[in-house]
Coordinates of N, CA and C in Angstrom, one line a residue:
M13 N -21.1 24.5 11.7 CA -20.0 24.9 10.9 C -18.9 25.4 11.8
K14 N -17.7 25.1 11.6 CA -16.5 25.6 12.3 C -15.6 26.3 11.2
I15 N -15.5 27.6 11.3 CA -14.6 28.3 10.4 C -13.1 28.0 10.8
E16 N -12.3 27.7 9.8 CA -10.9 27.5 10.1 C -10.2 28.8 10.1
K17 N -10.4 29.7 9.2 CA -9.9 31.0 9.1 C -10.6 31.8 8.0
I18 N -10.3 33.1 8.0 CA -10.9 33.9 6.9 C -10.0 33.6 5.6
H19 N -10.6 33.2 4.5 CA -9.9 32.9 3.3 C -9.3 34.1 2.7
H20 N -10.1 35.1 2.5 CA -9.6 36.4 2.1 C -10.7 37.5 2.3
V21 N -10.3 38.7 2.4 CA -11.1 39.8 2.5 C -11.0 40.7 1.3
A22 N -12.1 41.1 0.6 CA -12.0 41.8 -0.6 C -12.6 43.2 -0.6
Y23 N -11.9 44.1 -1.2 CA -12.4 45.5 -1.3 C -12.3 45.9 -2.7
R24 N -12.9 47.0 -3.0 CA -12.8 47.6 -4.3 C -11.6 48.5 -4.4
C25 N -10.9 48.6 -5.5 CA -9.8 49.6 -5.7 C -10.1 50.4 -7.0
V26 N -9.4 51.5 -7.0 CA -9.5 52.4 -8.2 C -8.7 51.9 -9.3
D27 N -7.5 51.4 -9.0 CA -6.5 51.0 -10.1 C -5.7 49.7 -9.5
A28 N -5.9 48.6 -10.2 CA -5.3 47.3 -9.7 C -3.8 47.4 -9.7
K29 N -3.2 48.0 -10.7 CA -1.7 48.0 -10.8 C -1.2 48.9 -9.7
A30 N -1.8 50.1 -9.5 CA -1.3 51.0 -8.5 C -1.5 50.4 -7.1
T31 N -2.5 49.6 -6.9 CA -2.8 48.9 -5.7 C -1.7 47.9 -5.4
V32 N -1.4 47.1 -6.4 CA -0.3 46.1 -6.3 C 1.0 46.8 -5.9
E33 N 1.3 47.9 -6.6 CA 2.6 48.6 -6.4 C 2.6 49.2 -4.9
F34 N 1.5 49.8 -4.5 CA 1.4 50.4 -3.2 C 1.6 49.3 -2.1
Y35 N 0.9 48.2 -2.2 CA 0.9 47.2 -1.2 C 2.3 46.5 -1.1
K36 N 3.0 46.5 -2.2 CA 4.4 45.9 -2.2 C 5.3 46.9 -1.6
K37 N 5.3 48.2 -2.0 CA 6.2 49.2 -1.6 C 6.0 49.5 -0.1
V38 N 4.8 49.8 0.3 CA 4.5 50.3 1.7 C 4.3 49.1 2.7
M39 N 3.6 48.1 2.2 CA 3.2 47.0 3.1 C 4.0 45.7 3.0
N40 N 4.9 45.7 2.0 CA 5.7 44.5 1.7 C 4.9 43.3 1.4
M41 N 3.7 43.4 0.7 CA 2.9 42.3 0.3 C 3.1 41.9 -1.1
D42 N 3.3 40.7 -1.4 CA 3.5 40.2 -2.7 C 2.2 39.9 -3.4
L43 N 2.1 40.0 -4.7 CA 1.0 39.6 -5.5 C 1.0 38.1 -5.6
L44 N -0.1 37.5 -5.1 CA -0.2 36.0 -5.2 C -0.9 35.6 -6.5
G45 N -1.8 36.4 -7.0 CA -2.5 36.0 -8.3 C -3.5 37.0 -8.7
A46 N -4.0 36.8 -9.9 CA -5.0 37.7 -10.4 C -6.0 36.9 -11.2
I47 N -7.3 37.3 -11.1 CA -8.4 36.7 -11.9 C -9.1 37.8 -12.6
A48 N -9.4 37.6 -13.9 CA -10.1 38.6 -14.7 C -11.1 37.9 -15.6
E49 N -12.3 38.5 -15.6 CA -13.4 37.9 -16.4 C -14.2 39.0 -17.0
D50 N -15.0 38.7 -18.0 CA -16.0 39.6 -18.6 C -17.3 39.5 -17.9
R51 N -17.5 38.3 -17.2 CA -18.8 38.1 -16.5 C -18.4 37.7 -15.1
V52 N -19.4 37.9 -14.2 CA -19.2 37.5 -12.7 C -19.5 36.0 -12.6
P53 N -18.6 35.2 -12.1 CA -18.9 33.8 -12.1 C -20.1 33.4 -11.2
S54 N -20.3 34.1 -10.1 CA -21.4 33.7 -9.2 C -22.8 34.2 -9.7
T55 N -22.9 35.3 -10.3 CA -24.2 35.8 -10.8 C -24.3 35.7 -12.3
K56 N -23.2 35.5 -13.0 CA -23.2 35.4 -14.5 C -23.5 36.8 -15.2
A57 N -23.5 37.8 -14.4 CA -23.8 39.2 -14.9 C -22.6 39.7 -15.7
P58 N -22.9 40.3 -16.8 CA -21.7 40.9 -17.6 C -21.2 42.1 -16.9
D59 N -19.9 42.0 -16.4 CA -19.3 43.0 -15.6 C -17.8 42.7 -15.5
P60 N -17.0 43.2 -16.5 CA -15.6 42.9 -16.5 C -14.9 43.4 -15.2
Y61 N -14.0 42.6 -14.7 CA -13.3 43.0 -13.5 C -11.9 42.4 -13.5
M62 N -11.0 43.0 -12.7 CA -9.7 42.5 -12.3 C -9.7 42.3 -10.8
H63 N -9.5 41.0 -10.4 CA -9.5 40.6 -9.0 C -8.1 40.2 -8.6
I64 N -7.4 41.0 -7.7 CA -6.1 40.7 -7.3 C -6.0 40.2 -5.9
F65 N -5.0 39.3 -5.6 CA -4.9 38.7 -4.3 C -3.4 39.0 -3.8
L66 N -3.4 39.6 -2.6 CA -2.1 39.9 -2.0 C -1.8 39.1 -0.8
D67 N -0.5 38.7 -0.6 CA -0.1 37.9 0.5 C 0.1 38.8 1.7
A68 N -0.8 38.8 2.7 CA -0.7 39.6 3.9 C 0.1 38.8 5.0
G69 N 0.7 37.7 4.7 CA 1.5 37.0 5.6 C 0.7 36.0 6.4
N70 N 1.4 34.9 6.8 CA 0.8 33.8 7.6 C -0.5 33.3 7.1
G71 N -0.6 33.2 5.8 CA -1.8 32.6 5.1 C -3.0 33.6 5.0
N72 N -2.8 34.8 5.4 CA -3.8 35.8 5.2 C -3.7 36.4 3.8
I73 N -4.9 36.6 3.2 CA -5.0 37.2 1.9 C -5.9 38.4 1.8
L74 N -5.4 39.5 1.3 CA -6.1 40.7 1.0 C -6.3 40.8 -0.5
A75 N -7.6 41.0 -0.8 CA -8.0 41.0 -2.3 C -8.6 42.3 -2.6
F76 N -8.6 42.7 -3.9 CA -9.2 43.9 -4.4 C -9.8 43.6 -5.8
F77 N -10.9 44.3 -6.1 CA -11.5 44.3 -7.4 C -11.4 45.7 -8.0
E78 N -10.9 45.7 -9.3 CA -11.0 46.9 -10.1 C -12.2 46.7 -11.0
L79 N -13.2 47.6 -11.0 CA -14.5 47.5 -11.7 C -14.6 48.7 -12.6
P80 N -14.1 48.6 -13.8 CA -14.1 49.8 -14.7 C -15.4 50.2 -15.2
N81 N -16.4 49.4 -15.2 CA -17.7 49.7 -15.8 C -18.7 50.2 -14.7
S82 N -18.3 50.2 -13.4 CA -19.1 50.6 -12.3 C -19.0 52.1 -12.1
P83 N -20.0 52.7 -11.4 CA -19.8 54.1 -11.1 C -18.6 54.3 -10.2
P84 N -18.1 55.5 -10.1 CA -16.9 55.7 -9.3 C -17.1 55.3 -7.8
M85 N -16.0 54.9 -7.2 CA -16.0 54.4 -5.8 C -16.6 55.5 -5.0
G86 N -17.3 55.1 -4.0 CA -17.8 56.0 -3.0 C -17.8 55.3 -1.6
R87 N -18.4 56.0 -0.7 CA -18.4 55.4 0.7 C -19.7 55.8 1.3
D88 N -20.2 55.1 2.3 CA -21.4 55.5 3.0 C -21.2 56.8 3.7
P89 N -22.0 57.9 3.2 CA -21.8 59.2 3.7 C -22.2 59.4 5.2
N90 N -22.9 58.4 5.7 CA -23.4 58.4 7.1 C -22.5 57.7 8.1
T91 N -21.4 57.1 7.5 CA -20.4 56.5 8.4 C -19.2 57.3 8.4
P92 N -18.7 57.7 9.6 CA -17.4 58.4 9.7 C -16.3 57.7 9.0
D93 N -15.4 58.4 8.3 CA -14.4 57.7 7.5 C -13.3 57.0 8.4
W94 N -13.3 57.3 9.7 CA -12.3 56.5 10.5 C -12.8 55.2 10.9
T95 N -14.1 54.9 10.7 CA -14.7 53.7 11.2 C -14.2 52.4 10.4
Q96 N -14.4 52.5 9.1 CA -14.1 51.3 8.3 C -12.6 51.3 7.9
H97 N -11.9 50.3 8.4 CA -10.5 50.2 8.1 C -10.0 48.8 8.1
I98 N -8.8 48.5 7.6 CA -8.2 47.2 7.6 C -7.0 47.4 8.6
A99 N -7.0 46.5 9.6 CA -5.9 46.6 10.6 C -5.0 45.4 10.4
F100 N -3.7 45.7 10.3 CA -2.7 44.7 10.2 C -1.8 44.7 11.4
Q101 N -1.4 43.5 11.9 CA -0.6 43.3 13.0 C 0.8 43.1 12.7
V102 N 1.7 43.8 13.3 CA 3.2 43.6 13.2 C 3.7 43.0 14.5
K103 N 4.9 42.5 14.5 CA 5.5 41.8 15.6 C 5.7 42.6 16.8
D104 N 6.1 43.8 16.7 CA 6.5 44.6 17.9 C 6.5 46.1 17.6
L105 N 6.8 46.9 18.6 CA 6.9 48.3 18.4 C 8.0 48.8 17.4
A106 N 9.1 48.0 17.4 CA 10.1 48.4 16.4 C 9.6 48.3 15.0
E107 N 8.9 47.2 14.7 CA 8.3 47.0 13.4 C 7.2 48.1 13.1
L108 N 6.5 48.5 14.1 CA 5.5 49.6 14.0 C 6.2 50.9 13.6
E109 N 7.3 51.2 14.2 CA 8.1 52.4 13.9 C 8.6 52.3 12.5
E110 N 9.1 51.1 12.1 CA 9.6 50.9 10.7 C 8.5 51.1 9.7
A111 N 7.3 50.6 10.0 CA 6.2 50.8 9.1 C 5.8 52.2 9.0
K112 N 5.9 52.9 10.1 CA 5.6 54.4 10.1 C 6.6 55.1 9.2
G113 N 7.8 54.8 9.3 CA 8.9 55.4 8.5 C 8.7 55.1 7.0
R114 N 8.3 53.9 6.7 CA 8.1 53.5 5.3 C 6.9 54.2 4.7
A115 N 5.9 54.4 5.5 CA 4.7 55.1 5.0 C 5.0 56.6 4.8
E116 N 5.7 57.2 5.8 CA 6.0 58.6 5.7 C 7.0 58.8 4.5
A117 N 7.9 57.9 4.3 CA 8.8 58.0 3.1 C 8.1 57.9 1.8
A118 N 7.0 57.2 1.8 CA 6.1 57.1 0.6 C 5.2 58.4 0.4
G119 N 5.4 59.3 1.3 CA 4.6 60.6 1.2 C 3.2 60.5 1.8
L120 N 2.9 59.5 2.6 CA 1.6 59.3 3.2 C 1.4 60.1 4.5
D121 N 0.2 60.6 4.7 CA -0.1 61.3 5.9 C -0.4 60.2 7.0
V122 N 0.5 60.1 8.0 CA 0.3 59.1 9.0 C -0.2 59.7 10.3
V123 N -1.2 59.1 10.8 CA -1.8 59.5 12.1 C -1.2 58.5 13.1
G124 N -0.7 59.0 14.2 CA -0.2 58.2 15.3 C 1.3 58.2 15.3
V125 N 1.8 57.6 16.3 CA 1.4 56.4 17.0 C 0.3 56.7 18.0
T126 N -0.8 56.0 18.0 CA -1.9 56.1 18.9 C -1.8 55.0 19.9
D127 N -1.9 55.4 21.2 CA -1.8 54.4 22.3 C -3.1 53.9 22.8
H128 N -3.4 52.7 22.5 CA -4.7 52.0 22.9 C -4.5 51.2 24.2
T129 N -3.3 51.3 24.8 CA -2.9 50.6 26.0 C -2.6 49.1 25.7
I130 N -3.6 48.4 25.1 CA -3.3 47.0 24.8 C -2.6 46.8 23.5
F131 N -2.6 47.9 22.7 CA -1.8 47.9 21.4 C -1.5 49.4 21.0
K132 N -0.5 49.6 20.2 CA -0.3 50.9 19.7 C -0.4 50.8 18.2
S133 N -0.9 51.8 17.5 CA -1.1 51.7 16.1 C -0.9 53.1 15.4
I134 N -0.7 52.9 14.1 CA -0.7 54.1 13.2 C -1.8 53.9 12.1
Y135 N -2.1 55.0 11.5 CA -3.2 55.0 10.4 C -2.8 55.8 9.2
F136 N -3.1 55.3 8.0 CA -2.9 56.0 6.8 C -3.8 55.4 5.7
R137 N -3.8 56.0 4.5 CA -4.7 55.5 3.5 C -4.0 55.0 2.3
D138 N -4.6 54.0 1.6 CA -4.0 53.4 0.4 C -4.5 54.2 -0.8
P139 N -4.0 53.9 -2.0 CA -4.3 54.8 -3.1 C -5.8 54.9 -3.5
S140 N -6.6 53.9 -3.0 CA -8.1 54.0 -3.2 C -8.8 54.7 -2.1
G141 N -8.1 55.1 -1.1 CA -8.7 55.8 0.1 C -9.1 54.9 1.2
H142 N -8.8 53.6 1.2 CA -9.1 52.8 2.3 C -8.2 53.1 3.5
R143 N -8.8 53.2 4.6 CA -8.0 53.5 5.8 C -7.3 52.2 6.3
L144 N -6.0 52.3 6.5 CA -5.2 51.2 7.0 C -4.7 51.5 8.4
E145 N -4.6 50.4 9.2 CA -4.1 50.5 10.5 C -3.0 49.5 10.6
I146 N -1.8 49.9 11.2 CA -0.8 49.0 11.5 C -0.7 49.0 13.1
A147 N -0.8 47.8 13.7 CA -0.9 47.7 15.1 C 0.1 46.7 15.7
A148 N 0.6 47.0 16.9 CA 1.5 46.1 17.6 C 1.0 46.0 19.0
W149 N 0.8 44.7 19.4 CA 0.3 44.4 20.8 C 1.3 44.9 21.8
T150 N 0.8 45.5 22.9 CA 1.5 45.9 24.1 C 0.9 45.3 25.3
A151 N -0.2 44.6 25.2 CA -1.0 44.1 26.3 C -0.3 43.1 27.2
T152 N -0.6 43.2 28.5 CA -0.3 42.1 29.4 C -1.4 41.1 29.4
P153 N -1.2 39.9 29.8 CA -2.3 38.9 29.9 C -3.4 39.4 30.9
E154 N -3.0 40.1 31.9 CA -4.0 40.7 32.8 C -4.9 41.7 32.2
Q155 N -4.3 42.5 31.3 CA -5.1 43.5 30.6 C -6.1 42.9 29.7
I156 N -5.7 41.8 29.0 CA -6.6 41.1 28.1 C -7.7 40.5 28.9
D157 N -7.4 39.8 30.0 CA -8.4 39.2 30.8 C -9.3 40.3 31.4
R158 N -8.8 41.4 31.8 CA -9.7 42.5 32.3 C -10.7 42.9 31.2
M159 N -10.2 43.1 30.0 CA -11.1 43.6 28.9 C -12.1 42.5 28.6
K160 N -11.7 41.3 28.5 CA -12.6 40.2 28.1 C -13.6 39.9 29.2
S161 N -13.3 40.1 30.5 CA -14.2 39.9 31.6 C -15.4 40.8 31.6
V162 N -15.3 42.0 31.0 CA -16.4 42.9 31.0 C -17.1 43.1 29.6
A163 N -16.6 42.4 28.6 CA -17.1 42.6 27.2 C -18.6 42.3 27.1
H164 N -19.1 41.2 27.5 CA -20.5 40.9 27.4 C -21.4 41.9 28.2
E165 N -20.9 42.3 29.4 CA -21.6 43.3 30.2 C -21.7 44.6 29.4
M166 N -20.6 45.0 28.8 CA -20.5 46.2 28.1 C -21.5 46.2 26.9
V167 N -21.5 45.1 26.1 CA -22.4 45.0 25.0 C -23.9 45.1 25.4
E168 N -24.2 44.5 26.5 CA -25.6 44.5 27.1 C -25.9 46.0 27.5
E169 N -25.0 46.6 28.2 CA -25.3 48.0 28.6 C -25.5 48.9 27.4
W170 N -24.6 48.8 26.4 CA -24.7 49.6 25.2 C -26.0 49.3 24.5
S171 N -26.4 48.1 24.4 CA -27.7 47.7 23.8 C -28.9 48.4 24.5
R172 N -28.8 48.6 25.8 CA -29.9 49.2 26.5 C -29.8 50.8 26.4
T173 N -28.7 51.3 26.5 CA -28.5 52.8 26.7 C -28.0 53.5 25.5
K174 N -27.3 52.9 24.6 CA -26.6 53.5 23.4 C -25.6 54.6 23.9
R175 N -25.1 54.4 25.1 CA -24.1 55.3 25.7 C -22.8 54.4 26.0
P176 N -21.6 55.0 25.7 CA -20.4 54.2 26.0 C -20.3 53.7 27.4
P177 N -20.3 52.4 27.7 CA -20.0 51.9 29.1 C -18.6 52.3 29.4
R178 N -18.2 52.5 30.6 CA -16.9 53.0 31.0 C -16.0 51.9 31.5
H179 N -16.4 50.7 31.4 CA -15.6 49.5 31.9 C -14.2 49.5 31.4
T180 N -13.9 49.9 30.2 CA -12.6 49.8 29.6 C -12.0 51.2 29.3
A181 N -12.6 52.2 30.0 CA -12.1 53.6 29.8 C -10.6 53.7 30.1
W182 N -10.1 52.8 30.9 CA -8.6 52.8 31.3 C -7.7 52.7 30.1
M183 N -8.3 52.1 29.0 CA -7.4 51.8 27.8 C -7.0 53.1 27.1
H184 N -7.8 54.2 27.2 CA -7.4 55.4 26.4 C -7.2 56.6 27.4
E185 N -7.1 56.3 28.7 CA -6.8 57.4 29.6 C -5.6 58.2 29.2
K186 N -4.5 57.5 28.9 CA -3.2 58.2 28.6 C -3.3 58.9 27.3
E187 N -3.9 58.3 26.3 CA -4.1 58.9 25.0 C -4.9 60.2 25.1
F188 N -6.0 60.2 25.8 CA -6.8 61.4 26.0 C -6.1 62.4 26.9
A189 N -5.4 62.0 27.9 CA -4.7 62.9 28.8 C -3.6 63.7 28.0
D190 N -2.9 63.0 27.0 CA -1.9 63.6 26.2 C -2.4 64.6 25.3
A191 N -3.8 64.6 25.0 CA -4.4 65.5 24.0 C -4.7 66.9 24.6
H192 N -4.6 67.0 26.0 CA -4.8 68.3 26.6 C -3.6 69.1 26.7

């Protein structure tokens, strides 16, 4: 099988209407469509839902389910909340700064700009608590090649030791130096 692209990525939301409004206002995503049923088509289980599809640009679709009959949303308590996130790419640093301003104007708590050397990013949360990242590439082709050349070796070392290999420590040297 050869995957052409990801069709859509779906998450749960607390309120479909508030989610549509947030993603339009803050992320400039249009609502592409909505599907609602009293039963789940794949399992046939009775479980009413609203499924919304948002245009994330360039054929990318972000989808959400509002599930009113399910227990309240939660998250894996054993996974740090910074781990699971949706990262969106913008064209350049100017658009990253524009996105930061729009998020702050909407009253969101924005973390960053964080310097990952190969890209810079900001982080904030949507109305359902999902962590979002907006990223702009800053990498040179040499940096990408450098990272790619050690990737398999790093995974193998991690697999054996469960300690962070230092092959790409150069990426966050500046970010961590600024923290002191």
